[in-house]
Structures are given as C-alpha cells and as structure tokens.
mmCIF file of C-alpha atoms in Angstrom:
data_model
loop_
_atom_site.group_PDB
_atom_site.id
_atom_site.type_symbol
_atom_site.label_atom_id
_atom_site.label_comp_id
_atom_site.label_asym_id
_atom_site.label_seq_id
_atom_site.Cartn_x
_atom_site.Cartn_y
_atom_site.Cartn_z
ATOM 1 C CA GLU A 22 84.117 -52.744 -57.784
ATOM 2 C CA PRO A 23 85.797 -55.919 -59.070
ATOM 3 C CA GLY A 24 83.831 -59.084 -58.477
ATOM 4 C CA MET A 25 80.465 -57.314 -58.859
ATOM 5 C CA SER A 26 78.056 -58.792 -61.402
ATOM 6 C CA ASP A 27 78.660 -57.619 -64.999
ATOM 7 C CA ASN A 28 81.828 -55.751 -64.070
ATOM 8 C CA ASP A 29 84.710 -56.005 -66.552
ATOM 9 C CA ALA A 30 87.254 -53.937 -64.630
ATOM 10 C CA THR A 31 90.069 -55.015 -62.357
ATOM 11 C CA LEU A 32 91.839 -53.018 -59.698
ATOM 12 C CA VAL A 33 95.310 -51.823 -60.675
ATOM 13 C CA SER A 34 97.046 -49.751 -57.989
ATOM 14 C CA GLY A 35 93.641 -48.872 -56.529
ATOM 15 C CA LYS A 36 92.179 -47.868 -59.893
ATOM 16 C CA ALA A 37 89.611 -49.699 -62.028
ATOM 17 C CA GLU A 38 91.090 -50.617 -65.403
ATOM 18 C CA ILE A 39 89.850 -52.556 -68.440
ATOM 19 C CA ALA A 40 92.441 -53.922 -70.873
ATOM 20 C CA PHE A 41 91.286 -54.793 -74.387
ATOM 21 C CA THR A 42 92.741 -54.939 -77.903
ATOM 22 C CA THR A 43 91.029 -53.280 -80.836
ATOM 23 C CA THR A 44 90.946 -54.899 -84.226
ATOM 24 C CA LYS A 45 91.979 -51.684 -85.966
ATOM 25 C CA ASN A 46 92.662 -48.020 -85.293
ATOM 26 C CA GLY A 47 89.599 -46.171 -84.005
ATOM 27 C CA ALA A 48 87.631 -49.332 -83.238
ATOM 28 C CA SER A 49 85.542 -49.510 -80.037
ATOM 29 C CA ASN A 50 84.007 -52.233 -77.889
ATOM 30 C CA HIS A 51 80.638 -51.421 -76.272
ATOM 31 C CA ASN A 52 80.429 -54.701 -74.360
ATOM 32 C CA LEU A 53 82.852 -53.602 -71.675
ATOM 33 C CA ASP A 54 81.700 -51.615 -68.618
ATOM 34 C CA PHE A 55 82.225 -51.021 -64.949
ATOM 35 C CA GLY A 56 80.447 -49.072 -62.195
ATOM 36 C CA PHE A 57 81.165 -47.275 -58.974
ATOM 37 C CA LYS A 58 79.913 -48.406 -55.573
ATOM 38 C CA SER A 59 79.895 -45.855 -52.760
ATOM 39 C CA SER A 60 82.082 -46.773 -49.819
ATOM 40 C CA LEU A 61 79.626 -44.834 -47.619
ATOM 41 C CA GLY A 62 76.906 -47.480 -47.941
ATOM 42 C CA CYS A 63 73.224 -46.661 -48.264
ATOM 43 C CA PRO A 64 72.538 -43.036 -47.255
ATOM 44 C CA LEU A 65 68.770 -43.500 -46.729
ATOM 45 C CA VAL A 66 67.603 -42.870 -43.158
ATOM 46 C CA ALA A 67 63.970 -43.294 -42.017
ATOM 47 C CA THR A 68 62.601 -41.606 -38.884
ATOM 48 C CA CYS A 69 59.222 -42.559 -37.395
ATOM 49 C CA SER A 70 56.855 -40.452 -35.275
ATOM 50 C CA SER A 71 53.421 -41.033 -33.751
ATOM 51 C CA THR A 72 50.339 -39.410 -32.209
ATOM 52 C CA ASN A 73 48.672 -41.192 -29.282
ATOM 53 C CA THR A 74 45.010 -42.179 -29.223
ATOM 54 C CA THR A 75 42.623 -39.660 -27.676
ATOM 55 C CA CYS A 76 40.878 -42.144 -25.388
ATOM 56 C CA ASN A 77 41.808 -45.431 -23.774
ATOM 57 C CA GLY A 78 40.839 -48.211 -26.170
ATOM 58 C CA GLY A 79 40.353 -45.733 -29.015
ATOM 59 C CA ALA A 80 41.479 -46.086 -32.629
ATOM 60 C CA ASP A 81 42.419 -42.572 -33.697
ATOM 61 C CA GLY A 82 46.208 -42.820 -33.297
ATOM 62 C CA GLU A 83 48.564 -41.901 -36.140
ATOM 63 C CA VAL A 84 52.049 -42.894 -37.340
ATOM 64 C CA SER A 85 54.247 -41.312 -39.996
ATOM 65 C CA VAL A 86 57.751 -41.608 -41.421
ATOM 66 C CA THR A 87 60.153 -39.047 -42.886
ATOM 67 C CA THR A 88 63.305 -39.810 -44.878
ATOM 68 C CA VAL A 89 66.624 -38.171 -45.676
ATOM 69 C CA GLY A 90 69.144 -39.343 -48.248
ATOM 70 C CA ALA A 91 66.568 -41.063 -50.463
ATOM 71 C CA VAL A 92 67.159 -41.142 -54.220
ATOM 72 C CA GLY A 93 64.169 -40.913 -56.540
ATOM 73 C CA ALA A 94 60.754 -42.318 -55.667
ATOM 74 C CA VAL A 95 60.272 -43.808 -52.210
ATOM 75 C CA ASP A 96 58.139 -46.844 -51.352
ATOM 76 C CA TYR A 97 56.674 -47.475 -47.893
ATOM 77 C CA LEU A 98 55.470 -50.717 -46.343
ATOM 78 C CA TRP A 99 54.034 -50.662 -42.816
ATOM 79 C CA SER A 100 53.337 -53.651 -40.610
ATOM 80 C CA THR A 101 49.654 -52.796 -41.176
ATOM 81 C CA ALA A 102 50.236 -53.399 -44.939
ATOM 82 C CA SER A 103 49.699 -49.678 -45.632
ATOM 83 C CA THR A 104 51.936 -48.193 -48.337
ATOM 84 C CA ASN A 105 51.530 -44.535 -47.327
ATOM 85 C CA ALA A 106 54.027 -42.307 -45.561
ATOM 86 C CA ALA A 107 51.402 -41.643 -42.849
ATOM 87 C CA VAL A 108 48.727 -43.962 -41.448
ATOM 88 C CA ASN A 109 45.829 -42.942 -39.197
ATOM 89 C CA GLY A 110 42.894 -44.614 -37.469
ATOM 90 C CA LEU A 111 45.177 -46.847 -35.386
ATOM 91 C CA ALA A 112 44.845 -48.347 -31.910
ATOM 92 C CA ALA A 113 47.626 -48.277 -29.329
ATOM 93 C CA GLY A 114 50.537 -50.530 -30.263
ATOM 94 C CA THR A 115 53.903 -50.724 -32.008
ATOM 95 C CA TYR A 116 54.138 -50.222 -35.770
ATOM 96 C CA THR A 117 57.086 -50.813 -38.122
ATOM 97 C CA VAL A 118 57.767 -49.439 -41.619
ATOM 98 C CA THR A 119 60.321 -50.337 -44.276
ATOM 99 C CA VAL A 120 61.297 -47.529 -46.658
ATOM 100 C CA THR A 121 62.956 -48.272 -50.016
ATOM 101 C CA ASP A 122 64.156 -45.748 -52.608
ATOM 102 C CA SER A 123 64.600 -46.079 -56.365
ATOM 103 C CA GLN A 124 68.206 -47.285 -55.944
ATOM 104 C CA GLY A 125 67.178 -50.192 -53.731
ATOM 105 C CA CYS A 126 68.461 -48.573 -50.543
ATOM 106 C CA SER A 127 66.200 -49.278 -47.590
ATOM 107 C CA ASP A 128 65.839 -48.473 -43.921
ATOM 108 C CA MET A 129 63.416 -49.492 -41.200
ATOM 109 C CA CYS A 130 62.019 -47.788 -38.107
ATOM 110 C CA SER A 131 59.414 -48.589 -35.459
ATOM 111 C CA VAL A 132 57.183 -46.373 -33.353
ATOM 112 C CA THR A 133 54.708 -46.962 -30.526
ATOM 113 C CA ILE A 134 51.285 -45.337 -30.233
ATOM 114 C CA GLY A 135 50.333 -44.785 -26.603
ATOM 115 C CA GLN A 136 46.961 -44.192 -24.952
ATOM 116 C CA PRO A 137 45.756 -42.422 -21.807
ATOM 117 C CA THR A 138 44.413 -44.389 -18.853
ATOM 118 C CA ALA A 139 40.679 -45.047 -18.873
ATOM 119 C CA VAL A 140 38.367 -42.484 -17.274
ATOM 120 C CA SER A 141 37.015 -43.904 -14.012
ATOM 121 C CA ALA A 142 34.097 -42.645 -11.928
ATOM 122 C CA SER A 143 33.421 -43.650 -8.308
ATOM 123 C CA CYS A 144 30.050 -42.737 -6.741
ATOM 124 C CA SER A 145 29.127 -42.385 -3.066
ATOM 125 C CA GLY A 146 26.051 -41.092 -1.243
ATOM 126 C CA THR A 147 24.125 -40.450 1.954
ATOM 127 C CA ASN A 148 20.713 -41.992 2.466
ATOM 128 C CA VAL A 149 17.507 -40.092 3.256
ATOM 129 C CA THR A 150 16.796 -40.161 6.993
ATOM 130 C CA ILE A 151 12.971 -39.849 6.874
ATOM 131 C CA ASN A 152 10.602 -41.758 4.638
ATOM 132 C CA GLY A 153 9.532 -39.417 1.865
ATOM 133 C CA GLY A 154 12.205 -36.911 2.791
ATOM 134 C CA ASN A 155 14.750 -35.190 0.554
ATOM 135 C CA ASN A 156 17.931 -34.873 2.578
ATOM 136 C CA GLY A 157 19.986 -37.448 0.673
ATOM 137 C CA SER A 158 23.206 -36.589 -1.162
ATOM 138 C CA VAL A 159 25.477 -38.053 -3.856
ATOM 139 C CA SER A 160 28.997 -37.335 -5.083
ATOM 140 C CA VAL A 161 31.420 -38.629 -7.700
ATOM 141 C CA THR A 162 35.217 -38.839 -7.801
ATOM 142 C CA ALA A 163 36.855 -38.943 -11.245
ATOM 143 C CA ASN A 164 40.282 -40.293 -12.201
ATOM 144 C CA GLY A 165 42.241 -41.248 -15.311
ATOM 145 C CA GLY A 166 41.905 -39.910 -18.822
ATOM 146 C CA THR A 167 42.916 -36.296 -19.326
ATOM 147 C CA PRO A 168 41.935 -34.087 -16.355
ATOM 148 C CA GLY A 169 39.485 -31.270 -16.861
ATOM 149 C CA TYR A 170 36.316 -33.202 -15.985
ATOM 150 C CA THR A 171 32.677 -32.281 -16.435
ATOM 151 C CA TYR A 172 29.698 -34.129 -14.956
ATOM 152 C CA LEU A 173 26.156 -34.913 -16.040
ATOM 153 C CA TRP A 174 23.733 -36.695 -13.694
ATOM 154 C CA ASN A 175 20.524 -38.366 -14.832
ATOM 155 C CA ASN A 176 18.558 -35.660 -13.022
ATOM 156 C CA GLY A 177 20.291 -32.927 -15.072
ATOM 157 C CA ASN A 178 22.674 -31.762 -12.343
ATOM 158 C CA THR A 179 26.205 -30.900 -13.549
ATOM 159 C CA ASN A 180 28.075 -30.766 -10.232
ATOM 160 C CA ALA A 181 30.372 -33.387 -8.770
ATOM 161 C CA THR A 182 28.274 -33.295 -5.573
ATOM 162 C CA GLN A 183 24.574 -32.650 -5.044
ATOM 163 C CA SER A 184 22.337 -32.695 -1.979
ATOM 164 C CA GLY A 185 18.668 -32.292 -1.071
ATOM 165 C CA LEU A 186 17.780 -35.511 -2.856
ATOM 166 C CA ALA A 187 14.911 -37.940 -2.479
ATOM 167 C CA ALA A 188 15.416 -41.694 -2.440
ATOM 168 C CA SER A 189 16.247 -42.943 -5.943
ATOM 169 C CA THR A 190 19.056 -44.247 -8.152
ATOM 170 C CA TYR A 191 21.404 -41.598 -9.522
ATOM 171 C CA THR A 192 23.775 -42.133 -12.473
ATOM 172 C CA VAL A 193 26.530 -39.761 -13.573
ATOM 173 C CA THR A 194 28.629 -39.567 -16.733
ATOM 174 C CA VAL A 195 32.109 -38.096 -16.290
ATOM 175 C CA VAL A 196 33.627 -36.466 -19.409
ATOM 176 C CA ASP A 197 37.345 -35.615 -19.528
ATOM 177 C CA ALA A 198 39.158 -32.924 -21.540
ATOM 178 C CA ASN A 199 39.285 -35.204 -24.619
ATOM 179 C CA ALA A 200 35.580 -36.145 -24.446
ATOM 180 C CA CYS A 201 36.382 -39.602 -23.071
ATOM 181 C CA THR A 202 33.771 -40.885 -20.623
ATOM 182 C CA GLY A 203 33.249 -42.977 -17.515
ATOM 183 C CA THR A 204 30.050 -43.686 -15.536
ATOM 184 C CA CYS A 205 28.857 -44.842 -12.128
ATOM 185 C CA SER A 206 25.565 -45.158 -10.255
ATOM 186 C CA ILE A 207 24.479 -44.893 -6.618
ATOM 187 C CA THR A 208 21.136 -45.730 -4.982
ATOM 188 C CA ILE A 209 19.891 -43.487 -2.168
ATOM 189 C CA SER A 210 17.525 -45.348 0.152
ATOM 190 C CA GLN A 211 15.075 -44.239 2.802
ATOM 191 C CA PRO A 212 13.638 -45.841 5.981
ATOM 192 C CA LEU A 213 10.277 -47.532 5.917
ATOM 193 C CA PRO A 214 7.282 -45.334 6.828
ATOM 194 C CA LEU A 215 6.309 -45.180 10.507
ATOM 195 C CA SER A 216 3.413 -47.407 11.517
ATOM 196 C CA GLY A 217 1.516 -47.809 14.766
ATOM 197 C CA SER A 218 -1.616 -49.226 16.354
ATOM 198 C CA VAL A 219 -4.009 -48.023 19.083
ATOM 199 C CA VAL A 220 -5.024 -50.363 21.867
ATOM 200 C CA ILE A 221 -8.131 -49.370 23.911
ATOM 201 C CA THR A 222 -8.555 -50.885 27.313
ATOM 202 C CA ASP A 223 -11.923 -50.523 29.112
ATOM 203 C CA ILE A 224 -11.893 -49.139 32.630
#
C-alpha cells in the first residue's frame, strides 16, 4: 500500500507499480520492494470462557481463551499477569486477556467468574420442661450454596431435626452439594430444680 514504511510502489490504475531504469540489459535492483496489506483487517478473534468458584469466597475459579484466525505463535497476557491460555485458582471477578499472534494482530476479551451464595444455617429449639429432663428439641434450616444439604451435630446426629434432648448447647455444620459449609448453634435450657421447706407448728 503506498505511503507505508519502506514501500517503493505507487498506485497506477489501482495497481502497485515501481518504475526504475537499469544501467544495462539484464541488470537488477534489489533495493526496491513493496508489500500487500489485507483489506480485511486483522482476522484474529479471541473468545473467553470461565468456570465459577465452587464456594462463596473460594478461589478455585478458572478462565480460558480460544482463538481463530491467528497466524503463527500466539502470546497471551491476562489482567492477572499470567501468560497462559488458561488460568486457574481464581476468585470471583472479571478478568481480561489480550491475545497477539506472530503477525502483530491482536484481540481482547473479558470474562467474569461468578460464585454461589454463601451457605447459611439457622438454628431453633424447644427448651426442656423439667429440670434434668430430656424432652428438648433442636432443628436447623439451610439456605444458599448448592442445595443437597447434609447435617452433622456436635452430638453426632445427622438429621435436620432431633428431639429427646437434655439441656445443653448444640452446634450443627451444614454441608451443601459442593462441600461448602455453614454453621449455627442453639442452647436448650431447663427450669431450676424444685425446692421446698417444711414448717412444723405445735398443737
């Protein structure tokens, strides 16, 4: 293309031509050159993809980039400073990569790593009605994370609700389908022991 650096051609009726005079028949001049520039622009296209973190606040997310139209070797530069096509061990957030091929063509794409909501556990209970009794109960309600919850209480019980309990403090760990956890505690109380006195009155 005329006007490009180190280009000796000029356009004549839409064609690149170089006019030069030789000193004698059969002579050549190797200092003259011209090149072609595609009217299609840079064909390199980068496409980003991501994998969300397993747990809220986790750092096991992944991002990667694929390219089409690249020529020769491809260089990658992520906003994390990584130079790989794929990057793992990432927290939730938005990540950007610039891809450049051997011809200097480049493209950029961004992708966001998401995360599930945090696992939450809410405990409730019923107090013992008689001092020293065992008619208390506790229960837990789980939310967030990835449903498919399991439960583990500090007394070994694995149900969401348990009864027949003595006065004490009960703690439960809720585990979701991705092994993310949440906890809560509840204290079951009991009334004070009965007390009395005998008064003797003489006749």
